[in-house]
Amino acid sequence: MGFAKEIKKWYFIFLAIWTLVADVPFLFMFFTSIKTQSELLEGNTWQIPKQPTVGNYSTVIHGSFFNYLKNSVIAVSISVILILIISSMAAYVFARMKFSLNNILYSLIIAGMAIPIHVTLIPIYVLTNKIKLYDTIFALIGPYVALSLPMSIFILTEFMREIPFELEEAAKIDGCSMFRLYSDILLPLSRPALITVGIYNGTYLWNEFVFALVLTSSPDKRTLPLGIWDFQARYGSDIPAIMAFLTLSLLPMLIAYILGQDKIIKGMMAGAVKG
């Protein structure tokens, strides 16, 4: 009994240390954001601000921050929704239907995970120009969806393969159509995997930089990762303002997680007891 208590104590100590280590970058970002540029350059980098100021946040908010935020929300929201719809449909086909080209097509799609995104930049740039989508928010959605599908299809297919076929057979006996099998049975049971795919892709696309840089040029079409350029000059950068921008950029994802954490945890627990 005493040994178990000792293990538990060290377990909580480890969690506390790990939490502190994980929080250090965010604390550094926040404390730097409430410093002036002169205080940052003249004082200790890790020192807590002597005269905290919200001037950097005011500068960011009165700039183009909300325009960048709007662009990011539009691009990421539409992309994640399309990724979930397309990948879940494809995963249903690969996981539950038997046909001669199943393994070949599935392997070809999974092989897409090995393609470096930089290899696709020039072809995508040329195609985007030809279809007159260059320098629009919608130019980002196609590449975002296409390059996220291999991993998403892989996760959902492997998850759906573990769902008992007896559920499907019972539904077919009751006259359930193929679409209802997908929408009423497979999708609800696959919610943990869908949540995982949504979080993974949402986080990645929220911070995506390369395609936003290549496929947009106008300041009013930029997303949040490109907005940092507003605070970079030829011979220097406004570091506190950049940290304020990054802190505000983090908030939407943080708020979304806080509001949806119950559903996320329930979904993960459902996946743990799925079998």
PDB file of C-alpha atoms in Angstrom:
ATOM      1  CA  MET A   1       0.000   0.000   0.000  1.00  0.00           C
ATOM      2  CA  GLY A   2       2.841   2.342   0.909  1.00  0.00           C
ATOM      3  CA  PHE A   3       4.630   1.508  -2.349  1.00  0.00           C
ATOM      4  CA  ALA A   4       1.504   2.367  -4.355  1.00  0.00           C
ATOM      5  CA  LYS A   5       1.241   5.745  -2.595  1.00  0.00           C
ATOM      6  CA  GLU A   6       4.915   6.454  -3.317  1.00  0.00           C
ATOM      7  CA  ILE A   7       4.432   5.654  -7.016  1.00  0.00           C
ATOM      8  CA  LYS A   8       1.356   7.889  -7.113  1.00  0.00           C
ATOM      9  CA  LYS A   9       3.268  10.748  -5.463  1.00  0.00           C
ATOM     10  CA  TRP A  10       6.124  10.567  -7.978  1.00  0.00           C
ATOM     11  CA  TYR A  11       3.591  10.268 -10.785  1.00  0.00           C
ATOM     12  CA  PHE A  12       1.988  13.584  -9.802  1.00  0.00           C
ATOM     13  CA  ILE A  13       5.427  15.196  -9.350  1.00  0.00           C
ATOM     14  CA  PHE A  14       6.348  14.106 -12.869  1.00  0.00           C
ATOM     15  CA  LEU A  15       3.060  15.501 -14.246  1.00  0.00           C
ATOM     16  CA  ALA A  16       3.645  18.814 -12.469  1.00  0.00           C
ATOM     17  CA  ILE A  17       7.179  19.111 -13.897  1.00  0.00           C
ATOM     18  CA  TRP A  18       5.995  18.143 -17.375  1.00  0.00           C
ATOM     19  CA  THR A  19       3.150  20.685 -17.208  1.00  0.00           C
ATOM     20  CA  LEU A  20       5.613  23.397 -16.178  1.00  0.00           C
ATOM     21  CA  VAL A  21       7.985  22.511 -19.036  1.00  0.00           C
ATOM     22  CA  ALA A  22       5.111  22.478 -21.547  1.00  0.00           C
ATOM     23  CA  ASP A  23       3.813  25.848 -20.309  1.00  0.00           C
ATOM     24  CA  VAL A  24       7.174  27.667 -20.400  1.00  0.00           C
ATOM     25  CA  PRO A  25       6.987  28.618 -24.126  1.00  0.00           C
ATOM     26  CA  PHE A  26       3.483  30.023 -23.685  1.00  0.00           C
ATOM     27  CA  LEU A  27       4.461  31.983 -20.586  1.00  0.00           C
ATOM     28  CA  PHE A  28       7.510  33.354 -22.408  1.00  0.00           C
ATOM     29  CA  MET A  29       5.325  34.361 -25.353  1.00  0.00           C
ATOM     30  CA  PHE A  30       2.781  36.111 -23.115  1.00  0.00           C
ATOM     31  CA  PHE A  31       5.307  37.937 -20.901  1.00  0.00           C
ATOM     32  CA  THR A  32       7.235  39.106 -23.954  1.00  0.00           C
ATOM     33  CA  SER A  33       4.021  40.381 -25.523  1.00  0.00           C
ATOM     34  CA  ILE A  34       3.417  42.785 -22.617  1.00  0.00           C
ATOM     35  CA  LYS A  35       6.934  44.259 -22.752  1.00  0.00           C
ATOM     36  CA  THR A  36       8.075  47.249 -24.762  1.00  0.00           C
ATOM     37  CA  GLN A  37      10.692  46.750 -27.445  1.00  0.00           C
ATOM     38  CA  SER A  38      13.239  48.753 -25.432  1.00  0.00           C
ATOM     39  CA  GLU A  39      12.654  46.730 -22.251  1.00  0.00           C
ATOM     40  CA  LEU A  40      13.077  43.484 -24.196  1.00  0.00           C
ATOM     41  CA  LEU A  41      16.362  44.587 -25.782  1.00  0.00           C
ATOM     42  CA  GLU A  42      17.844  46.234 -22.695  1.00  0.00           C
ATOM     43  CA  GLY A  43      16.794  43.755 -19.996  1.00  0.00           C
ATOM     44  CA  ASN A  44      16.946  40.031 -19.333  1.00  0.00           C
ATOM     45  CA  THR A  45      14.977  38.087 -21.954  1.00  0.00           C
ATOM     46  CA  TRP A  46      13.336  35.849 -19.328  1.00  0.00           C
ATOM     47  CA  GLN A  47      12.628  38.639 -16.855  1.00  0.00           C
ATOM     48  CA  ILE A  48       9.006  39.332 -15.907  1.00  0.00           C
ATOM     49  CA  PRO A  49       7.961  42.758 -17.293  1.00  0.00           C
ATOM     50  CA  LYS A  50       8.581  45.628 -14.889  1.00  0.00           C
ATOM     51  CA  GLN A  51       5.964  47.857 -16.522  1.00  0.00           C
ATOM     52  CA  PRO A  52       3.468  45.626 -18.350  1.00  0.00           C
ATOM     53  CA  THR A  53       1.742  47.230 -21.322  1.00  0.00           C
ATOM     54  CA  VAL A  54      -1.132  46.228 -23.587  1.00  0.00           C
ATOM     55  CA  GLY A  55       0.098  48.570 -26.307  1.00  0.00           C
ATOM     56  CA  ASN A  56       1.303  45.668 -28.440  1.00  0.00           C
ATOM     57  CA  TYR A  57      -2.150  44.083 -28.371  1.00  0.00           C
ATOM     58  CA  SER A  58      -3.693  47.406 -29.315  1.00  0.00           C
ATOM     59  CA  THR A  59      -1.288  47.681 -32.261  1.00  0.00           C
ATOM     60  CA  VAL A  60      -2.179  44.176 -33.446  1.00  0.00           C
ATOM     61  CA  ILE A  61      -5.937  44.584 -33.055  1.00  0.00           C
ATOM     62  CA  HIS A  62      -6.010  47.954 -34.824  1.00  0.00           C
ATOM     63  CA  GLY A  63      -4.032  46.471 -37.697  1.00  0.00           C
ATOM     64  CA  SER A  64      -5.247  43.737 -40.044  1.00  0.00           C
ATOM     65  CA  PHE A  65      -5.465  40.970 -37.448  1.00  0.00           C
ATOM     66  CA  PHE A  66      -9.210  40.378 -37.774  1.00  0.00           C
ATOM     67  CA  ASN A  67      -8.960  40.190 -41.549  1.00  0.00           C
ATOM     68  CA  TYR A  68      -6.249  37.525 -41.244  1.00  0.00           C
ATOM     69  CA  LEU A  69      -8.366  35.737 -38.645  1.00  0.00           C
ATOM     70  CA  LYS A  70     -11.403  35.742 -40.935  1.00  0.00           C
ATOM     71  CA  ASN A  71      -9.366  34.335 -43.818  1.00  0.00           C
ATOM     72  CA  SER A  72      -7.918  31.578 -41.640  1.00  0.00           C
ATOM     73  CA  VAL A  73     -11.315  30.633 -40.220  1.00  0.00           C
ATOM     74  CA  ILE A  74     -12.858  30.410 -43.709  1.00  0.00           C
ATOM     75  CA  ALA A  75     -10.005  28.393 -45.228  1.00  0.00           C
ATOM     76  CA  VAL A  76      -9.572  26.000 -42.296  1.00  0.00           C
ATOM     77  CA  SER A  77     -13.297  25.463 -41.586  1.00  0.00           C
ATOM     78  CA  ILE A  78     -14.222  24.639 -45.171  1.00  0.00           C
ATOM     79  CA  SER A  79     -11.124  22.460 -45.597  1.00  0.00           C
ATOM     80  CA  VAL A  80     -11.696  20.419 -42.426  1.00  0.00           C
ATOM     81  CA  ILE A  81     -15.378  19.856 -43.261  1.00  0.00           C
ATOM     82  CA  LEU A  82     -14.492  18.652 -46.769  1.00  0.00           C
ATOM     83  CA  ILE A  83     -11.685  16.465 -45.408  1.00  0.00           C
ATOM     84  CA  LEU A  84     -14.036  14.774 -42.931  1.00  0.00           C
ATOM     85  CA  ILE A  85     -16.753  14.182 -45.543  1.00  0.00           C
ATOM     86  CA  ILE A  86     -14.487  12.881 -48.322  1.00  0.00           C
ATOM     87  CA  SER A  87     -12.152  10.833 -46.127  1.00  0.00           C
ATOM     88  CA  SER A  88     -15.015   9.179 -44.197  1.00  0.00           C
ATOM     89  CA  MET A  89     -16.766   8.206 -47.432  1.00  0.00           C
ATOM     90  CA  ALA A  90     -13.546   6.820 -48.908  1.00  0.00           C
ATOM     91  CA  ALA A  91     -12.719   5.003 -45.671  1.00  0.00           C
ATOM     92  CA  TYR A  92     -16.174   3.398 -45.663  1.00  0.00           C
ATOM     93  CA  VAL A  93     -15.552   2.024 -49.156  1.00  0.00           C
ATOM     94  CA  PHE A  94     -12.059   0.712 -48.374  1.00  0.00           C
ATOM     95  CA  ALA A  95     -12.967  -0.716 -44.965  1.00  0.00           C
ATOM     96  CA  ARG A  96     -16.374  -2.290 -45.631  1.00  0.00           C
ATOM     97  CA  MET A  97     -16.639  -3.077 -49.337  1.00  0.00           C
ATOM     98  CA  LYS A  98     -14.857  -5.897 -51.171  1.00  0.00           C
ATOM     99  CA  PHE A  99     -13.840  -5.329 -54.791  1.00  0.00           C
ATOM    100  CA  SER A 100     -10.836  -6.287 -56.909  1.00  0.00           C
ATOM    101  CA  LEU A 101      -9.046  -2.902 -56.850  1.00  0.00           C
ATOM    102  CA  ASN A 102      -9.613  -2.196 -53.158  1.00  0.00           C
ATOM    103  CA  ASN A 103      -6.075  -2.861 -51.917  1.00  0.00           C
ATOM    104  CA  ILE A 104      -4.438  -1.287 -54.972  1.00  0.00           C
ATOM    105  CA  LEU A 105      -6.395   1.974 -54.744  1.00  0.00           C
ATOM    106  CA  TYR A 106      -5.954   2.117 -50.974  1.00  0.00           C
ATOM    107  CA  SER A 107      -2.197   1.615 -51.326  1.00  0.00           C
ATOM    108  CA  LEU A 108      -1.956   4.357 -53.959  1.00  0.00           C
ATOM    109  CA  ILE A 109      -3.773   6.815 -51.699  1.00  0.00           C
ATOM    110  CA  ILE A 110      -1.647   5.925 -48.669  1.00  0.00           C
ATOM    111  CA  ALA A 111       1.480   6.352 -50.803  1.00  0.00           C
ATOM    112  CA  GLY A 112       0.484  10.012 -51.057  1.00  0.00           C
ATOM    113  CA  MET A 113       1.726  10.478 -47.484  1.00  0.00           C
ATOM    114  CA  ALA A 114       5.277  10.011 -48.769  1.00  0.00           C
ATOM    115  CA  ILE A 115       5.062  12.902 -51.252  1.00  0.00           C
ATOM    116  CA  PRO A 116       6.792  16.066 -49.910  1.00  0.00           C
ATOM    117  CA  ILE A 117       4.447  19.036 -50.182  1.00  0.00           C
ATOM    118  CA  HIS A 118       7.212  21.209 -51.651  1.00  0.00           C
ATOM    119  CA  VAL A 119       7.292  18.988 -54.743  1.00  0.00           C
ATOM    120  CA  THR A 120       3.693  19.984 -55.456  1.00  0.00           C
ATOM    121  CA  LEU A 121       4.140  23.748 -55.101  1.00  0.00           C
ATOM    122  CA  ILE A 122       4.920  24.597 -58.743  1.00  0.00           C
ATOM    123  CA  PRO A 123       2.209  22.373 -60.313  1.00  0.00           C
ATOM    124  CA  ILE A 124      -0.383  23.667 -57.854  1.00  0.00           C
ATOM    125  CA  TYR A 125       0.691  27.275 -58.477  1.00  0.00           C
ATOM    126  CA  VAL A 126       0.372  26.798 -62.272  1.00  0.00           C
ATOM    127  CA  LEU A 127      -3.015  25.066 -61.943  1.00  0.00           C
ATOM    128  CA  THR A 128      -4.334  27.723 -59.578  1.00  0.00           C
ATOM    129  CA  ASN A 129      -3.380  30.433 -62.062  1.00  0.00           C
ATOM    130  CA  LYS A 130      -5.053  28.608 -64.942  1.00  0.00           C
ATOM    131  CA  ILE A 131      -8.372  28.217 -63.131  1.00  0.00           C
ATOM    132  CA  LYS A 132      -8.292  31.882 -62.001  1.00  0.00           C
ATOM    133  CA  LEU A 133      -8.196  31.147 -58.274  1.00  0.00           C
ATOM    134  CA  TYR A 134      -4.772  32.633 -57.556  1.00  0.00           C
ATOM    135  CA  ASP A 135      -4.746  35.206 -54.747  1.00  0.00           C
ATOM    136  CA  THR A 136      -8.081  34.070 -53.308  1.00  0.00           C
ATOM    137  CA  ILE A 137      -8.888  32.230 -50.093  1.00  0.00           C
ATOM    138  CA  PHE A 138     -10.403  29.415 -52.143  1.00  0.00           C
ATOM    139  CA  ALA A 139      -7.006  28.771 -53.766  1.00  0.00           C
ATOM    140  CA  LEU A 140      -5.898  27.303 -50.423  1.00  0.00           C
ATOM    141  CA  ILE A 141      -8.803  24.921 -49.929  1.00  0.00           C
ATOM    142  CA  GLY A 142      -7.950  22.510 -52.786  1.00  0.00           C
ATOM    143  CA  PRO A 143      -4.324  21.863 -51.706  1.00  0.00           C
ATOM    144  CA  TYR A 144      -5.314  21.766 -48.032  1.00  0.00           C
ATOM    145  CA  VAL A 145      -7.914  19.065 -48.678  1.00  0.00           C
ATOM    146  CA  ALA A 146      -5.927  17.053 -51.223  1.00  0.00           C
ATOM    147  CA  LEU A 147      -2.739  16.832 -49.152  1.00  0.00           C
ATOM    148  CA  SER A 148      -4.640  16.001 -45.946  1.00  0.00           C
ATOM    149  CA  LEU A 149      -6.676  13.134 -47.430  1.00  0.00           C
ATOM    150  CA  PRO A 150      -4.062  10.292 -47.389  1.00  0.00           C
ATOM    151  CA  MET A 151      -3.457  10.477 -43.639  1.00  0.00           C
ATOM    152  CA  SER A 152      -7.152  11.074 -42.884  1.00  0.00           C
ATOM    153  CA  ILE A 153      -8.289   8.137 -45.031  1.00  0.00           C
ATOM    154  CA  PHE A 154      -5.661   5.915 -43.408  1.00  0.00           C
ATOM    155  CA  ILE A 155      -6.811   6.762 -39.858  1.00  0.00           C
ATOM    156  CA  LEU A 156     -10.516   6.343 -40.617  1.00  0.00           C
ATOM    157  CA  THR A 157     -10.105   3.177 -42.697  1.00  0.00           C
ATOM    158  CA  GLU A 158      -8.121   1.392 -40.007  1.00  0.00           C
ATOM    159  CA  PHE A 159     -10.669   2.456 -37.394  1.00  0.00           C
ATOM    160  CA  MET A 160     -13.704   1.352 -39.436  1.00  0.00           C
ATOM    161  CA  ARG A 161     -12.133  -2.046 -40.087  1.00  0.00           C
ATOM    162  CA  GLU A 162     -12.333  -2.738 -36.350  1.00  0.00           C
ATOM    163  CA  ILE A 163     -16.093  -2.140 -36.173  1.00  0.00           C
ATOM    164  CA  PRO A 164     -17.921  -5.525 -36.037  1.00  0.00           C
ATOM    165  CA  PHE A 165     -19.511  -6.530 -39.340  1.00  0.00           C
ATOM    166  CA  GLU A 166     -22.448  -8.028 -37.405  1.00  0.00           C
ATOM    167  CA  LEU A 167     -23.848  -4.538 -36.854  1.00  0.00           C
ATOM    168  CA  GLU A 168     -23.880  -3.949 -40.600  1.00  0.00           C
ATOM    169  CA  GLU A 169     -25.438  -7.334 -41.357  1.00  0.00           C
ATOM    170  CA  ALA A 170     -28.221  -6.753 -38.838  1.00  0.00           C
ATOM    171  CA  ALA A 171     -28.968  -3.349 -40.390  1.00  0.00           C
ATOM    172  CA  LYS A 172     -29.069  -4.869 -43.886  1.00  0.00           C
ATOM    173  CA  ILE A 173     -31.617  -7.449 -42.719  1.00  0.00           C
ATOM    174  CA  ASP A 174     -33.765  -4.543 -41.501  1.00  0.00           C
ATOM    175  CA  GLY A 175     -33.599  -3.014 -45.000  1.00  0.00           C
ATOM    176  CA  CYS A 176     -30.995  -0.334 -44.316  1.00  0.00           C
ATOM    177  CA  SER A 177     -29.563   1.229 -47.501  1.00  0.00           C
ATOM    178  CA  MET A 178     -25.822   1.636 -48.138  1.00  0.00           C
ATOM    179  CA  PHE A 179     -25.946   5.352 -47.421  1.00  0.00           C
ATOM    180  CA  ARG A 180     -27.810   4.814 -44.156  1.00  0.00           C
ATOM    181  CA  LEU A 181     -25.268   2.186 -43.137  1.00  0.00           C
ATOM    182  CA  TYR A 182     -22.623   4.854 -43.621  1.00  0.00           C
ATOM    183  CA  SER A 183     -24.473   7.793 -42.078  1.00  0.00           C
ATOM    184  CA  ASP A 184     -26.433   6.115 -39.245  1.00  0.00           C
ATOM    185  CA  ILE A 185     -24.095   3.324 -38.152  1.00  0.00           C
ATOM    186  CA  LEU A 186     -20.479   3.762 -39.285  1.00  0.00           C
ATOM    187  CA  LEU A 187     -20.208   7.543 -38.760  1.00  0.00           C
ATOM    188  CA  PRO A 188     -21.536   7.603 -35.165  1.00  0.00           C
ATOM    189  CA  LEU A 189     -19.300   4.655 -34.227  1.00  0.00           C
ATOM    190  CA  SER A 190     -16.331   6.374 -35.878  1.00  0.00           C
ATOM    191  CA  ARG A 191     -16.716   9.604 -33.922  1.00  0.00           C
ATOM    192  CA  PRO A 192     -13.438   9.157 -31.973  1.00  0.00           C
ATOM    193  CA  ALA A 193     -11.497   8.804 -35.228  1.00  0.00           C
ATOM    194  CA  LEU A 194     -13.371  11.724 -36.802  1.00  0.00           C
ATOM    195  CA  ILE A 195     -12.495  13.891 -33.805  1.00  0.00           C
ATOM    196  CA  THR A 196      -8.849  12.857 -34.098  1.00  0.00           C
ATOM    197  CA  VAL A 197      -8.777  13.654 -37.827  1.00  0.00           C
ATOM    198  CA  GLY A 198     -10.522  17.007 -37.257  1.00  0.00           C
ATOM    199  CA  ILE A 199      -8.115  18.087 -34.503  1.00  0.00           C
ATOM    200  CA  TYR A 200      -5.023  16.908 -36.384  1.00  0.00           C
ATOM    201  CA  ASN A 201      -5.920  18.656 -39.629  1.00  0.00           C
ATOM    202  CA  GLY A 202      -7.396  21.754 -37.976  1.00  0.00           C
ATOM    203  CA  THR A 203      -4.234  22.356 -35.961  1.00  0.00           C
ATOM    204  CA  TYR A 204      -1.951  21.758 -38.933  1.00  0.00           C
ATOM    205  CA  LEU A 205      -3.901  23.934 -41.374  1.00  0.00           C
ATOM    206  CA  TRP A 206      -4.305  26.753 -38.842  1.00  0.00           C
ATOM    207  CA  ASN A 207      -0.510  27.095 -38.811  1.00  0.00           C
ATOM    208  CA  GLU A 208       0.100  26.291 -42.511  1.00  0.00           C
ATOM    209  CA  PHE A 209       2.498  28.761 -44.116  1.00  0.00           C
ATOM    210  CA  VAL A 210       3.938  27.528 -47.430  1.00  0.00           C
ATOM    211  CA  PHE A 211       0.782  27.330 -49.564  1.00  0.00           C
ATOM    212  CA  ALA A 212      -0.589  30.550 -48.085  1.00  0.00           C
ATOM    213  CA  LEU A 213       2.664  32.237 -49.085  1.00  0.00           C
ATOM    214  CA  VAL A 214       2.757  30.821 -52.633  1.00  0.00           C
ATOM    215  CA  LEU A 215      -0.933  31.038 -53.555  1.00  0.00           C
ATOM    216  CA  THR A 216      -1.766  34.498 -52.174  1.00  0.00           C
ATOM    217  CA  SER A 217      -0.073  37.844 -52.705  1.00  0.00           C
ATOM    218  CA  SER A 218      -2.492  40.584 -51.573  1.00  0.00           C
ATOM    219  CA  PRO A 219      -2.318  41.600 -47.898  1.00  0.00           C
ATOM    220  CA  ASP A 220      -6.115  41.306 -47.572  1.00  0.00           C
ATOM    221  CA  LYS A 221      -5.951  37.629 -48.643  1.00  0.00           C
ATOM    222  CA  ARG A 222      -3.307  36.583 -46.131  1.00  0.00           C
ATOM    223  CA  THR A 223      -3.957  34.116 -43.329  1.00  0.00           C
ATOM    224  CA  LEU A 224      -2.690  34.404 -39.758  1.00  0.00           C
ATOM    225  CA  PRO A 225       0.763  32.792 -40.279  1.00  0.00           C
ATOM    226  CA  LEU A 226       1.532  35.424 -42.939  1.00  0.00           C
ATOM    227  CA  GLY A 227       0.260  38.300 -40.808  1.00  0.00           C
ATOM    228  CA  ILE A 228       3.482  38.278 -38.784  1.00  0.00           C
ATOM    229  CA  TRP A 229       5.145  40.046 -41.718  1.00  0.00           C
ATOM    230  CA  ASP A 230       3.370  43.235 -40.689  1.00  0.00           C
ATOM    231  CA  PHE A 231       5.792  43.521 -37.760  1.00  0.00           C
ATOM    232  CA  GLN A 232       9.014  42.745 -39.610  1.00  0.00           C
ATOM    233  CA  ALA A 233      11.122  45.528 -41.075  1.00  0.00           C
ATOM    234  CA  ARG A 234      14.210  45.376 -43.287  1.00  0.00           C
ATOM    235  CA  TYR A 235      16.678  45.720 -40.443  1.00  0.00           C
ATOM    236  CA  GLY A 236      14.706  44.451 -37.462  1.00  0.00           C
ATOM    237  CA  SER A 237      11.476  43.095 -36.038  1.00  0.00           C
ATOM    238  CA  ASP A 238       9.014  44.246 -33.396  1.00  0.00           C
ATOM    239  CA  ILE A 239       9.336  41.116 -31.240  1.00  0.00           C
ATOM    240  CA  PRO A 240       6.792  42.088 -28.531  1.00  0.00           C
ATOM    241  CA  ALA A 241       4.180  42.862 -31.216  1.00  0.00           C
ATOM    242  CA  ILE A 242       4.917  39.534 -32.925  1.00  0.00           C
ATOM    243  CA  MET A 243       4.438  37.733 -29.602  1.00  0.00           C
ATOM    244  CA  ALA A 244       1.153  39.586 -29.057  1.00  0.00           C
ATOM    245  CA  PHE A 245       0.053  38.520 -32.558  1.00  0.00           C
ATOM    246  CA  LEU A 246       0.975  34.892 -31.829  1.00  0.00           C
ATOM    247  CA  THR A 247      -0.859  34.961 -28.501  1.00  0.00           C
ATOM    248  CA  LEU A 248      -4.038  36.251 -30.153  1.00  0.00           C
ATOM    249  CA  SER A 249      -3.629  33.689 -32.964  1.00  0.00           C
ATOM    250  CA  LEU A 250      -3.518  30.912 -30.385  1.00  0.00           C
ATOM    251  CA  LEU A 251      -6.732  31.978 -28.635  1.00  0.00           C
ATOM    252  CA  PRO A 252      -9.301  30.710 -31.209  1.00  0.00           C
ATOM    253  CA  MET A 253      -7.881  27.169 -31.120  1.00  0.00           C
ATOM    254  CA  LEU A 254      -7.640  27.307 -27.324  1.00  0.00           C
ATOM    255  CA  ILE A 255     -11.240  28.524 -26.956  1.00  0.00           C
ATOM    256  CA  ALA A 256     -12.462  25.875 -29.407  1.00  0.00           C
ATOM    257  CA  TYR A 257     -10.750  23.180 -27.353  1.00  0.00           C
ATOM    258  CA  ILE A 258     -12.114  24.487 -24.041  1.00  0.00           C
ATOM    259  CA  LEU A 259     -15.676  24.634 -25.406  1.00  0.00           C
ATOM    260  CA  GLY A 260     -15.452  21.207 -27.015  1.00  0.00           C
ATOM    261  CA  GLN A 261     -13.277  19.348 -24.520  1.00  0.00           C
ATOM    262  CA  ASP A 262     -16.215  17.345 -23.090  1.00  0.00           C
ATOM    263  CA  LYS A 263     -17.120  16.001 -26.532  1.00  0.00           C
ATOM    264  CA  ILE A 264     -13.474  15.335 -27.341  1.00  0.00           C
ATOM    265  CA  ILE A 265     -12.910  13.378 -24.121  1.00  0.00           C
ATOM    266  CA  LYS A 266     -16.192  11.462 -24.510  1.00  0.00           C
ATOM    267  CA  GLY A 267     -15.268  10.635 -28.079  1.00  0.00           C
ATOM    268  CA  MET A 268     -11.851   9.345 -27.041  1.00  0.00           C
ATOM    269  CA  MET A 269     -13.392   7.292 -24.225  1.00  0.00           C
ATOM    270  CA  ALA A 270     -15.921   5.875 -26.678  1.00  0.00           C
ATOM    271  CA  GLY A 271     -13.023   4.769 -28.841  1.00  0.00           C
ATOM    272  CA  ALA A 272     -11.376   3.081 -25.850  1.00  0.00           C
ATOM    273  CA  VAL A 273     -14.437   0.893 -25.225  1.00  0.00           C
ATOM    274  CA  LYS A 274     -15.562   0.531 -28.848  1.00  0.00           C
ATOM    275  CA  GLY A 275     -14.889  -3.186 -29.063  1.00  0.00           C
TER     276      GLY A 275
END
